[in-house]
C-alpha cells in the first residue's frame, strides 16, 4: 500500500536558522523529508553548512540576504536566530514551520515519537475560539466538544493564524530563572491545546512554531537583535506581541499547547543575561503599551496594522530608549521588503475572506 501523502506537502516550508551542520535533521527525516526546507545561515557566510542527503532545501547566508534585499537588508538581524524571519519573507508557501537546530523529536507518555509538524498543521487547519473560553480546551479534538453554556453563535470559531508548540526537557526560561533553577527540566506532558483569549498577550517562543503566512506573515518580524543591538532573546517575544494584537484586531486566532519537541541543550545563562538585561526592564513598559494599543478600523490588512504599530512604537516607546526609534524604522523597512518580494499579497485584506 502506498504511504499516505504528507499533509500540505506542497504548501508548507520549514525554516531553520543555524550556524552549524544540520545533523539534527536525521532524526526528523521521517517527518520533514517530504517538505521543502529554507535554511538561514547566521554568522560567517564563508563557512559551509552541511545538510544531510535527501532533503530538498535552499540555503541563504548573509551575502544572499544583502544581495536580495540590498539596503533593506538592514532590517534582518545578524548573529542572532532572529535572522530566521528572512526565510518567512522569501518563502512562497502558505504555511511556515520554524524549528531550532537543538530541538529533537519528543516522545509522548505512551512512548510514541511525536510528529510535531503534523500536529501544528492540524492546529492551523482547525478554527480558533478567542472570544469565549472553552473549559474542555480545544473543542475540535476527538473526544471533546463545546461545553454547556458555550454560545452557539461563537462555535464556528475564526481562522487560526499561529500554532505555538511547547518543549520537553529544557524549558524556555529567561536568564534569572535559569540561574535560580539550573537543573530544572520539564517532564510534564500536558495533552492540551487551547486558543489564547482575545485581549491576552503571551510569550511566544520561536523554536517550535507554525503559522499561516497568508494570514499573519507580514507581522512575523523578529525585530533587530544580536550584532550591534542592545538586546537579544526578545525577537520571538516581539513578534508574538505584534502578532497577537493584530490577530485580535483582524479576528484571527492563536493556539498554544501541543505539539511538544525535545529541547536538547540549555544556553548559557550568563550570556543570556547579558542579552536580556535591558529587555527585562523595558518589558515593564512594552507590555502596557501592547495591552492598551488600539488599531484603527481602516487597518484592514496585516501590513496596514503593522505600519500603524510601527508609528505607535516610535511615538510611545522611543522615550524608553533610542533603540525603539531604530526598531520602528526597521519595522517599516521590513514591510516594504516583504511587499517587494510578495507583490501579489500586498493588496489583499489578510484574514478577511
CSV table of C-alpha atoms in Angstrom, one decimal, residues 8-252:
chain,number,residue,atom,x,y,z
A,8,UNK,CA,0.2,20.1,2.9
A,9,UNK,CA,3.4,18.8,1.3
A,10,UNK,CA,3.4,21.5,-1.4
A,11,UNK,CA,2.0,24.3,0.8
A,12,UNK,CA,4.5,24.4,3.7
A,13,UNK,CA,8.1,25.4,4.1
A,14,UNK,CA,10.3,24.5,7.1
A,15,UNK,CA,12.5,27.5,8.2
A,16,UNK,CA,15.7,26.7,10.2
A,17,UNK,CA,18.2,29.3,11.4
A,18,UNK,CA,21.6,27.9,12.1
A,19,UNK,CA,25.4,28.4,12.5
A,20,UNK,CA,26.2,24.6,12.3
A,21,UNK,CA,25.9,21.4,10.4
A,22,UNK,CA,22.3,20.2,10.4
A,23,UNK,CA,22.9,16.6,11.7
A,24,UNK,CA,19.7,17.0,13.8
A,25,UNK,CA,17.7,16.6,10.6
A,26,UNK,CA,18.5,12.9,10.6
A,27,UNK,CA,16.0,12.2,13.4
A,28,UNK,CA,13.4,14.4,11.8
A,29,UNK,CA,13.8,12.7,8.4
A,30,UNK,CA,10.6,10.6,8.7
A,31,UNK,CA,8.6,13.8,9.3
A,32,UNK,CA,10.5,16.5,7.4
A,33,UNK,CA,11.9,14.8,4.3
A,34,UNK,CA,8.7,15.3,2.1
A,35,UNK,CA,8.8,19.1,2.8
A,36,UNK,CA,10.9,22.0,1.4
A,37,UNK,CA,13.4,23.5,3.8
A,38,UNK,CA,14.6,27.1,3.9
A,39,UNK,CA,17.9,27.3,5.9
A,40,UNK,CA,19.0,30.7,7.0
A,41,UNK,CA,22.7,30.6,7.8
A,42,UNK,CA,23.7,33.1,10.5
A,43,UNK,CA,27.3,34.3,11.2
A,44,UNK,CA,30.2,33.8,8.9
A,45,UNK,CA,28.9,33.4,5.3
A,46,UNK,CA,32.2,31.7,4.2
A,47,UNK,CA,31.5,28.7,6.5
A,48,UNK,CA,30.0,25.7,4.8
A,49,UNK,CA,26.9,24.2,6.4
A,50,UNK,CA,26.4,20.5,5.8
A,51,UNK,CA,22.8,19.3,5.3
A,52,UNK,CA,22.1,15.5,5.3
A,53,UNK,CA,21.5,14.0,1.9
A,54,UNK,CA,18.0,13.6,0.6
A,55,UNK,CA,16.5,16.9,1.8
A,56,UNK,CA,15.0,19.4,-0.6
A,57,UNK,CA,16.4,22.7,0.6
A,58,UNK,CA,17.6,26.2,-0.2
A,59,UNK,CA,20.2,27.9,1.9
A,60,UNK,CA,20.7,31.7,2.4
A,61,UNK,CA,23.7,33.3,4.1
A,62,UNK,CA,24.3,36.9,4.9
A,63,UNK,CA,25.7,37.6,1.4
A,64,UNK,CA,22.5,36.3,-0.1
A,65,UNK,CA,20.4,38.4,2.2
A,66,UNK,CA,22.4,41.5,1.3
A,67,UNK,CA,22.1,40.6,-2.4
A,68,UNK,CA,18.4,40.0,-2.4
A,69,UNK,CA,17.3,42.9,-0.1
A,70,UNK,CA,20.0,45.5,-0.9
A,71,UNK,CA,19.9,48.4,1.6
A,72,UNK,CA,16.7,46.9,3.1
A,73,UNK,CA,18.8,44.0,4.5
A,74,UNK,CA,19.5,46.3,7.5
A,75,UNK,CA,16.2,45.1,8.9
A,76,UNK,CA,17.4,41.5,9.2
A,77,UNK,CA,19.3,40.7,12.4
A,78,UNK,CA,22.9,39.3,12.3
A,79,UNK,CA,24.5,36.9,14.8
A,80,UNK,CA,21.1,36.1,16.2
A,81,UNK,CA,18.4,33.5,15.4
A,82,UNK,CA,16.1,36.4,14.6
A,83,UNK,CA,17.6,36.1,11.1
A,84,UNK,CA,15.1,33.3,10.6
A,85,UNK,CA,12.4,35.8,9.6
A,86,UNK,CA,14.2,36.3,6.3
A,87,UNK,CA,13.1,32.7,5.5
A,88,UNK,CA,9.5,33.7,6.1
A,89,UNK,CA,9.9,36.6,3.6
A,90,UNK,CA,11.4,34.6,0.8
A,91,UNK,CA,9.0,31.6,1.1
A,92,UNK,CA,6.4,31.2,-1.5
A,93,UNK,CA,4.2,28.8,0.5
A,94,UNK,CA,1.0,29.4,2.5
A,95,UNK,CA,2.3,27.8,5.8
A,96,UNK,CA,5.6,28.0,7.7
A,97,UNK,CA,7.0,25.8,10.4
A,98,UNK,CA,10.1,27.0,12.2
A,99,UNK,CA,12.3,25.0,14.5
A,100,UNK,CA,15.7,25.4,16.2
A,101,UNK,CA,18.6,23.0,15.4
A,102,UNK,CA,18.8,21.9,19.1
A,103,UNK,CA,15.2,20.6,19.0
A,104,UNK,CA,14.8,16.9,18.8
A,105,UNK,CA,11.9,14.6,18.3
A,106,UNK,CA,10.0,14.1,21.6
A,107,UNK,CA,8.1,11.0,22.7
A,108,UNK,CA,4.6,11.1,24.3
A,109,UNK,CA,3.8,9.3,27.6
A,110,UNK,CA,2.9,6.1,25.6
A,111,UNK,CA,6.4,6.1,24.1
A,112,UNK,CA,5.4,7.1,20.6
A,113,UNK,CA,7.5,9.6,18.6
A,114,UNK,CA,5.7,12.9,18.2
A,115,UNK,CA,5.3,14.2,14.7
A,116,UNK,CA,5.3,17.9,15.7
A,117,UNK,CA,4.8,19.2,12.2
A,118,UNK,CA,1.6,17.1,11.7
A,119,UNK,CA,0.1,18.4,14.9
A,120,UNK,CA,0.9,22.0,14.0
A,121,UNK,CA,-0.8,21.6,10.7
A,122,UNK,CA,-3.9,20.1,12.4
A,123,UNK,CA,-3.9,23.1,14.8
A,124,UNK,CA,-3.7,25.6,11.8
A,125,UNK,CA,-6.4,23.9,9.8
A,126,UNK,CA,-8.8,23.9,12.7
A,127,UNK,CA,-10.7,27.1,13.8
A,128,UNK,CA,-9.7,29.0,17.0
A,129,UNK,CA,-12.1,30.3,19.6
A,130,UNK,CA,-10.6,33.6,21.0
A,131,UNK,CA,-13.9,35.2,22.1
A,132,UNK,CA,-15.1,32.7,24.7
A,133,UNK,CA,-13.1,30.2,26.6
A,134,UNK,CA,-14.0,26.5,26.3
A,135,UNK,CA,-13.2,24.8,29.6
A,136,UNK,CA,-12.5,21.5,27.8
A,137,UNK,CA,-9.8,23.4,25.9
A,138,UNK,CA,-9.7,22.6,22.1
A,139,UNK,CA,-13.4,21.7,21.2
A,140,UNK,CA,-12.4,20.4,17.8
A,141,UNK,CA,-10.3,17.5,19.0
A,142,UNK,CA,-11.6,13.9,19.0
A,143,UNK,CA,-13.4,13.2,22.3
A,144,UNK,CA,-14.0,16.9,23.1
A,145,UNK,CA,-16.6,19.5,22.2
A,146,UNK,CA,-18.1,22.8,23.3
A,147,UNK,CA,-19.3,22.6,26.8
A,148,UNK,CA,-22.8,23.5,28.1
A,149,UNK,CA,-23.2,27.3,28.2
A,150,UNK,CA,-20.9,27.9,25.2
A,151,UNK,CA,-22.8,30.3,22.8
A,152,UNK,CA,-23.8,28.6,19.6
A,153,UNK,CA,-23.2,31.8,17.7
A,154,UNK,CA,-19.4,31.6,18.5
A,155,UNK,CA,-19.0,27.9,17.9
A,156,UNK,CA,-17.9,28.3,14.3
A,157,UNK,CA,-14.7,29.9,15.5
A,158,UNK,CA,-12.3,32.0,13.5
A,159,UNK,CA,-9.3,31.1,11.2
A,160,UNK,CA,-6.1,30.1,13.1
A,161,UNK,CA,-3.1,32.2,12.2
A,162,UNK,CA,-0.5,30.8,14.6
A,163,UNK,CA,0.2,27.4,16.3
A,164,UNK,CA,2.6,27.8,19.2
A,165,UNK,CA,4.2,24.5,20.4
A,166,UNK,CA,6.0,23.6,23.6
A,167,UNK,CA,9.1,21.8,24.8
A,168,UNK,CA,10.1,18.9,27.0
A,169,UNK,CA,13.4,18.8,28.8
A,170,UNK,CA,15.0,22.3,28.8
A,171,UNK,CA,12.2,24.8,29.4
A,172,UNK,CA,12.2,28.2,27.7
A,173,UNK,CA,13.2,30.2,30.7
A,174,UNK,CA,14.8,33.7,31.0
A,175,UNK,CA,18.3,34.1,32.4
A,176,UNK,CA,17.3,34.9,36.0
A,177,UNK,CA,15.1,31.8,36.2
A,178,UNK,CA,17.8,29.7,34.6
A,179,UNK,CA,20.3,30.9,37.2
A,180,UNK,CA,18.0,30.1,40.1
A,181,UNK,CA,16.9,26.7,38.7
A,182,UNK,CA,19.9,25.4,36.7
A,183,UNK,CA,18.8,21.8,36.9
A,184,UNK,CA,15.1,22.2,36.3
A,185,UNK,CA,13.8,20.1,33.4
A,186,UNK,CA,10.2,20.0,32.0
A,187,UNK,CA,8.9,16.4,32.2
A,188,UNK,CA,5.3,17.3,32.2
A,189,UNK,CA,3.5,16.4,29.1
A,190,UNK,CA,0.1,18.2,29.1
A,191,UNK,CA,-2.2,16.8,26.5
A,192,UNK,CA,-3.9,20.1,25.7
A,193,UNK,CA,-4.3,22.7,23.0
A,194,UNK,CA,-6.1,26.0,23.7
A,195,UNK,CA,-6.9,29.3,22.0
A,196,UNK,CA,-5.3,32.3,23.7
A,197,UNK,CA,-8.2,34.5,24.5
A,198,UNK,CA,-8.7,37.9,22.8
A,199,UNK,CA,-7.0,40.7,24.7
A,200,UNK,CA,-4.5,38.4,26.4
A,201,UNK,CA,-0.8,38.7,25.5
A,202,UNK,CA,1.6,35.7,25.7
A,203,UNK,CA,5.3,35.0,25.5
A,204,UNK,CA,5.8,33.5,22.0
A,205,UNK,CA,8.8,31.1,21.6
A,206,UNK,CA,10.1,30.7,18.1
A,207,UNK,CA,11.8,27.3,18.4
A,208,UNK,CA,8.7,25.2,17.7
A,209,UNK,CA,6.2,27.5,15.9
A,210,UNK,CA,3.9,27.3,12.9
A,211,UNK,CA,1.8,30.0,11.2
A,212,UNK,CA,-0.3,30.8,8.2
A,213,UNK,CA,1.8,33.1,6.1
A,214,UNK,CA,-1.1,34.4,4.1
A,215,UNK,CA,-3.0,35.4,7.3
A,216,UNK,CA,-0.2,36.8,9.5
A,217,UNK,CA,3.1,36.6,7.7
A,218,UNK,CA,4.0,40.3,7.5
A,219,UNK,CA,3.6,40.6,11.3
A,220,UNK,CA,6.1,37.8,12.0
A,221,UNK,CA,9.1,40.2,12.1
A,222,UNK,CA,11.6,39.1,14.7
A,223,UNK,CA,13.0,42.6,15.2
A,224,UNK,CA,16.5,44.0,15.5
A,225,UNK,CA,18.6,41.7,17.7
A,226,UNK,CA,22.1,40.5,18.1
A,227,UNK,CA,25.1,42.1,16.5
A,228,UNK,CA,25.2,45.9,17.1
A,229,UNK,CA,21.9,45.9,19.0
A,230,UNK,CA,21.5,46.5,22.8
A,231,UNK,CA,19.2,43.5,23.2
A,232,UNK,CA,18.8,39.8,22.3
A,233,UNK,CA,16.4,36.9,23.0
A,234,UNK,CA,13.4,39.1,22.6
A,235,UNK,CA,13.0,38.5,18.9
A,236,UNK,CA,10.2,35.9,19.1
A,237,UNK,CA,8.6,37.8,22.0
A,238,UNK,CA,8.4,41.0,20.0
A,239,UNK,CA,6.9,39.1,17.0
A,240,UNK,CA,4.4,37.4,19.4
A,241,UNK,CA,3.1,40.6,20.9
A,242,UNK,CA,2.8,42.3,17.5
A,243,UNK,CA,1.0,39.2,16.0
A,244,UNK,CA,-1.3,38.9,19.0
A,245,UNK,CA,-2.6,42.5,18.9
A,246,UNK,CA,-3.0,42.3,15.1
A,247,UNK,CA,-4.8,38.9,15.3
A,248,UNK,CA,-7.1,40.3,17.9
A,249,UNK,CA,-7.9,43.3,15.7
A,250,UNK,CA,-8.4,41.2,12.5
A,251,UNK,CA,-10.4,38.5,14.2
A,252,UNK,CA,-7.8,35.7,13.9
